[in-house]
GROMACS .gro file of C-alpha atoms in nm:
model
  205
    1UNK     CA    1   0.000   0.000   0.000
    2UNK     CA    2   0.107   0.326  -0.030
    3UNK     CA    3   0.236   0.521   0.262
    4UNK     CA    4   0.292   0.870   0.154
    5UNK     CA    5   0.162   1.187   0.294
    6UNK     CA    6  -0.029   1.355   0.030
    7UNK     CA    7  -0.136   1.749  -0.032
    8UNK     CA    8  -0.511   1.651  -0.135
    9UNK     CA    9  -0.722   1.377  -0.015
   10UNK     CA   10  -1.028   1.426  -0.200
   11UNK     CA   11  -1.146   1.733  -0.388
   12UNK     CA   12  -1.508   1.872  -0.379
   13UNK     CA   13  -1.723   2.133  -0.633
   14UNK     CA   14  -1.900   2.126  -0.944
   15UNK     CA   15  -1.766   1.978  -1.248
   16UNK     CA   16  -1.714   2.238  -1.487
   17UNK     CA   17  -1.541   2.042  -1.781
   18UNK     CA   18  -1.630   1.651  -1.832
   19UNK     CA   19  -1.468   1.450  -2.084
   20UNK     CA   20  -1.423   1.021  -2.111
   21UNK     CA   21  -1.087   1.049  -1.946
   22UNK     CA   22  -1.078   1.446  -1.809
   23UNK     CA   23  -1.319   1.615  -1.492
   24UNK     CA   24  -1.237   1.946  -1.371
   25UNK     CA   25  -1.372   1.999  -1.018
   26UNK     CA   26  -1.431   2.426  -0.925
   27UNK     CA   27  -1.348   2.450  -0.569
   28UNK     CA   28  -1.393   2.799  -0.457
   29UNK     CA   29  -1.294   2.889  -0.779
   30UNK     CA   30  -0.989   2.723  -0.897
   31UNK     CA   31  -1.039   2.473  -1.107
   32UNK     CA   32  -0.889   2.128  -1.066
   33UNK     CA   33  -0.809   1.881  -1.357
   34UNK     CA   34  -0.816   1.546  -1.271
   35UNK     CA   35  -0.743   1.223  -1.509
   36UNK     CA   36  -1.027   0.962  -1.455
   37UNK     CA   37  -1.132   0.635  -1.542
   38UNK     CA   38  -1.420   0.608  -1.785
   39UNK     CA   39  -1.608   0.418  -1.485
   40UNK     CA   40  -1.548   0.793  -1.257
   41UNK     CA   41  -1.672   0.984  -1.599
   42UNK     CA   42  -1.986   0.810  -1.618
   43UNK     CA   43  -2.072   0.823  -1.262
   44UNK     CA   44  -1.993   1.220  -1.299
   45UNK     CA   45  -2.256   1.505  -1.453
   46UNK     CA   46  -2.147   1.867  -1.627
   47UNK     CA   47  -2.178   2.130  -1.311
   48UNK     CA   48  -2.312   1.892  -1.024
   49UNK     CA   49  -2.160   1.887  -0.716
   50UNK     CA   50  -1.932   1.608  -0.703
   51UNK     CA   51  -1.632   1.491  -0.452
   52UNK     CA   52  -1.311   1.306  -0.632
   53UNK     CA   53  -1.065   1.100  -0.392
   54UNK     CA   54  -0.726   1.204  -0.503
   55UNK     CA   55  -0.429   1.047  -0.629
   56UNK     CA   56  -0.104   1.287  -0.701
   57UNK     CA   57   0.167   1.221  -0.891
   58UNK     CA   58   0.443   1.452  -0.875
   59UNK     CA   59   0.758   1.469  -1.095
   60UNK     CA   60   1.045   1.682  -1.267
   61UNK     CA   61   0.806   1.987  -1.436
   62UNK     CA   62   0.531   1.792  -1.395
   63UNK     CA   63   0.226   1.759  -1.099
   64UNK     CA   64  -0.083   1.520  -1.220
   65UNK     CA   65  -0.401   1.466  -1.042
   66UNK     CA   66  -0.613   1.117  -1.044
   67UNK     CA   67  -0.962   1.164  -0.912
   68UNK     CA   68  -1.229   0.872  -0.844
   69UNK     CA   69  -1.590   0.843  -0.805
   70UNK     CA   70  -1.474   0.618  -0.501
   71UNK     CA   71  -1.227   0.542  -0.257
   72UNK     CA   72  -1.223   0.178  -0.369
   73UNK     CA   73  -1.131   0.273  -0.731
   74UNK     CA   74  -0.870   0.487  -0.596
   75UNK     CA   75  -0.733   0.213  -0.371
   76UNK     CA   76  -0.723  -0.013  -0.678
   77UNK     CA   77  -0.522   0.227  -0.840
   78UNK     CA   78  -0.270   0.257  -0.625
   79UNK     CA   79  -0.204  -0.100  -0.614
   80UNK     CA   80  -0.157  -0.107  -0.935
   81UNK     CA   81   0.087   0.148  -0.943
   82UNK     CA   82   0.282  -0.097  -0.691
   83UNK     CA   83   0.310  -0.321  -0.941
   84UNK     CA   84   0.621  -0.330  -1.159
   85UNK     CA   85   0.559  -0.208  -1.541
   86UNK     CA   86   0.246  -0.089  -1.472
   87UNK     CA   87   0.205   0.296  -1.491
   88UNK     CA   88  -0.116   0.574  -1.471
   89UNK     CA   89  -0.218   0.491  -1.788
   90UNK     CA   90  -0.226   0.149  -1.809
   91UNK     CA   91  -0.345   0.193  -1.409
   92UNK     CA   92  -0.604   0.443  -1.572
   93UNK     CA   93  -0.691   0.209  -1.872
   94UNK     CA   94  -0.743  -0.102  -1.675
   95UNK     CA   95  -1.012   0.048  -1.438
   96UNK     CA   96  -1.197   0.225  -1.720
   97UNK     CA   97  -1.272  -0.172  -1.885
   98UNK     CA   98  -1.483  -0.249  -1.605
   99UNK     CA   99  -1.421  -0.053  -1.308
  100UNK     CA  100  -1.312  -0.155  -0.935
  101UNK     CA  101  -1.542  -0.444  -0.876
  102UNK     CA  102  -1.483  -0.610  -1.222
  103UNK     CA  103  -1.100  -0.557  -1.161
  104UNK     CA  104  -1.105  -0.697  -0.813
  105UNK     CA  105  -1.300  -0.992  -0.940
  106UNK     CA  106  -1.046  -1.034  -1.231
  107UNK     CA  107  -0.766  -1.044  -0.996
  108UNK     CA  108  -0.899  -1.302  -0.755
  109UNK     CA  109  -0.996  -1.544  -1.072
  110UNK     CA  110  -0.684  -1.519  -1.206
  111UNK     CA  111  -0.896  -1.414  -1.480
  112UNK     CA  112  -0.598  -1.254  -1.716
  113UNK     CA  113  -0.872  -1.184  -2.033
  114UNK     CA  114  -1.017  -0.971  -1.843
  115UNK     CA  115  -0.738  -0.762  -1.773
  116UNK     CA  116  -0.608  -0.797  -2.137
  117UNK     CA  117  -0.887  -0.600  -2.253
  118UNK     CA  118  -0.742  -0.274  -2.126
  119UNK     CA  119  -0.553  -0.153  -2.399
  120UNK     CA  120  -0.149  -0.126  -2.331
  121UNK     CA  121  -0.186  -0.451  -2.116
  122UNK     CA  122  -0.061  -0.787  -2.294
  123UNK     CA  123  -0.036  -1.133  -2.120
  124UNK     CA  124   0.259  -1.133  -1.955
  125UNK     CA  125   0.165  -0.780  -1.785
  126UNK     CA  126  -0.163  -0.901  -1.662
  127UNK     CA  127  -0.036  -1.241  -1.505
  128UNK     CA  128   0.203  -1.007  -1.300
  129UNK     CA  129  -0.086  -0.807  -1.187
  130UNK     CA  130  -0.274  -1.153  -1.106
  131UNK     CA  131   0.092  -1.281  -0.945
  132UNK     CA  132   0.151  -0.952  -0.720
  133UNK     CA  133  -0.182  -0.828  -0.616
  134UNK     CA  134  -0.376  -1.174  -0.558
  135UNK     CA  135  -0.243  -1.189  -0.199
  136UNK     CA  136  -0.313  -0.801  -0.170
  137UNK     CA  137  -0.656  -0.704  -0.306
  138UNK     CA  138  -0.841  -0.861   0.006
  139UNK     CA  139  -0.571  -0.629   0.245
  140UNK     CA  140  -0.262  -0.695   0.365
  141UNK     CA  141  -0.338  -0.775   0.735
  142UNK     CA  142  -0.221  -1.131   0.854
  143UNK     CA  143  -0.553  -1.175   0.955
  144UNK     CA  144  -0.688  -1.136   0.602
  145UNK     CA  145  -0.492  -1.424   0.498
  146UNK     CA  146  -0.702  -1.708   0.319
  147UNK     CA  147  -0.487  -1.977   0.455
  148UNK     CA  148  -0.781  -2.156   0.660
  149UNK     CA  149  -1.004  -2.096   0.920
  150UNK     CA  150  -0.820  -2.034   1.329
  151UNK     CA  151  -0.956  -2.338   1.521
  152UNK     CA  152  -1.107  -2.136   1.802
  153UNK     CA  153  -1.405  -2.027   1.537
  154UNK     CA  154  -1.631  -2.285   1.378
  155UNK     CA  155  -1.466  -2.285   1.011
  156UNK     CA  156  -1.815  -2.125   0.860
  157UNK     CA  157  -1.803  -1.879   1.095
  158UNK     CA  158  -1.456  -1.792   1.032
  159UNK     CA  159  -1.489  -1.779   0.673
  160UNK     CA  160  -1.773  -1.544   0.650
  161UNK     CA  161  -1.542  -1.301   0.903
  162UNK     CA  162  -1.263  -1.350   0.715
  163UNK     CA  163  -1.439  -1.275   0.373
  164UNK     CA  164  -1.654  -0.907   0.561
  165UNK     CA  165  -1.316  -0.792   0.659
  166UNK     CA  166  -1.160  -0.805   0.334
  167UNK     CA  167  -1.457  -0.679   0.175
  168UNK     CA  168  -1.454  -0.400   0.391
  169UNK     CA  169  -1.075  -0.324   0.324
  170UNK     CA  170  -1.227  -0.280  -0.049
  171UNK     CA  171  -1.452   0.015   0.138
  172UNK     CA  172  -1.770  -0.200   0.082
  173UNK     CA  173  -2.007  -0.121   0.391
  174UNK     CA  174  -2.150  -0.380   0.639
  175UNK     CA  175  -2.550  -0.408   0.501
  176UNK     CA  176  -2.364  -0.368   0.136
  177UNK     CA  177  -2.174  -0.673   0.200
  178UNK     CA  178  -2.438  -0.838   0.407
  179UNK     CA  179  -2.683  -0.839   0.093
  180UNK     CA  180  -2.388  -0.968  -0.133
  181UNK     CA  181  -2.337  -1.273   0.029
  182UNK     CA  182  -2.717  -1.371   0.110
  183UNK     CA  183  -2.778  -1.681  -0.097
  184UNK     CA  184  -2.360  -1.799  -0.058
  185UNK     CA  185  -2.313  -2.124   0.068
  186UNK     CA  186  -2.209  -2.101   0.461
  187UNK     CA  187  -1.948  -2.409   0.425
  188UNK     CA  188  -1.771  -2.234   0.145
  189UNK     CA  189  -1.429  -2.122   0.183
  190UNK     CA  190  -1.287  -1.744   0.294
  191UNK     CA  191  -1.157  -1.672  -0.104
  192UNK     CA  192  -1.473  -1.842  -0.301
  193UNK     CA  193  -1.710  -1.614  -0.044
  194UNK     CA  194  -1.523  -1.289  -0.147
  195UNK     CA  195  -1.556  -1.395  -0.514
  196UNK     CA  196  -1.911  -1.476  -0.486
  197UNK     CA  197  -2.028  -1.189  -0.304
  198UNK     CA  198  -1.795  -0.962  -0.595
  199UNK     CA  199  -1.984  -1.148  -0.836
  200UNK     CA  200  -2.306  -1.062  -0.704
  201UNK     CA  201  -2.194  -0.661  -0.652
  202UNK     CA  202  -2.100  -0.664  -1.019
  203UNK     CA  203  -2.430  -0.787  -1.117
  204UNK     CA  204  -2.630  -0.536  -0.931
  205UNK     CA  205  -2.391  -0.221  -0.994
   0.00000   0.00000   0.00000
């Protein structure tokens, strides 16, 4: 995850200039331009109120802003940055094919077609994403780990814990997370919980 201190967290105000992969946010008057995901365009309307979570990249002669609808697509981003060969754009390109929840589903599949579909991103590149972020994308606490269930919880029990709290690192709420695994069968593991109950968020988004 990434550590750094950074100058914006999230930036708030109309959008005054909306394009598939460009929203400017007015806040008290200064206008912000921010490189988004098709998935944060869509979810965005020309001068409505709307708040971006930020990512910034600063280098030599250069300071770029990343805003998102959500602090789940920005999360996603960031990881993806971790990984090695993958910059913004491809970062950028990757979310805009299906957005957080499709990504996050991709990842835990292993699904690499998925990720191919993003343009810039060939094979190799997406079974590195799949490699380094598998472990990752349901957080990096030790008690996240899918390893099997502690034997002072029943292992159903366990499981569905196991599966909310890495949900929940993915900034999915407690009644949203609660409806996406109603129907999921209790004796299933930690990992095929988390990819049902993605499953089910990607159908109803």
């Amino acid at each position: 995850d990434f550590k750094e201190v950074f100058m914006f967290y999230y930036l708030q105000g109309p959008i005054t200039i909306l394009e598939p992969s460009l929203a400017v946010v007015d806040c008290g008057g200064v206008g912000y331009s921010c490189a988004v995901t098709a998935y944060t365009a869509a979810q965005l309307k020309l001068n409505q109120n709307a708040r971006l979570y930020v990512h910034e990249n600063i280098r030599e002669g250069a300071f770029d802003l990343f805003g998102f609808a959500s602090r789940e697509e920005l999360r996603c981003f960031q990881l993806l940055l971790g990984v090695n060969g993958v910059g913004p754009k491809a970062a950028l390109a990757i979310l805009s094919a299906g957005g957080p929840q499709s990504f996050t589903l991709a990842v835990m599949t292993g699904d690499e077609k998925a990720l191919t579909v993003a343009q810039g991103v060939g094979k190799k590149l997406a079974q590195r994403i799949i490699l380094e972020l598998k472990d990752k994308i349901g957080g990096a606490s030790p008690e996240l780990d899918f390893s099997g269930p502690t034997p002072a919880v029943p292992a159903g029990e366990n499981a569905v814990a196991l599966a909310t709290a890495a949900l929940q690192e993915l900034g999915y709420s407690s009644s949203e997370i609660a409806a996406a695994l109603k129907g999921c069968d209790p004796k299933a593991g930690t990992e095929e919980m988390v990819r049902y109950a993605l499953r089910s968020m990607v159908i109803r988004s």
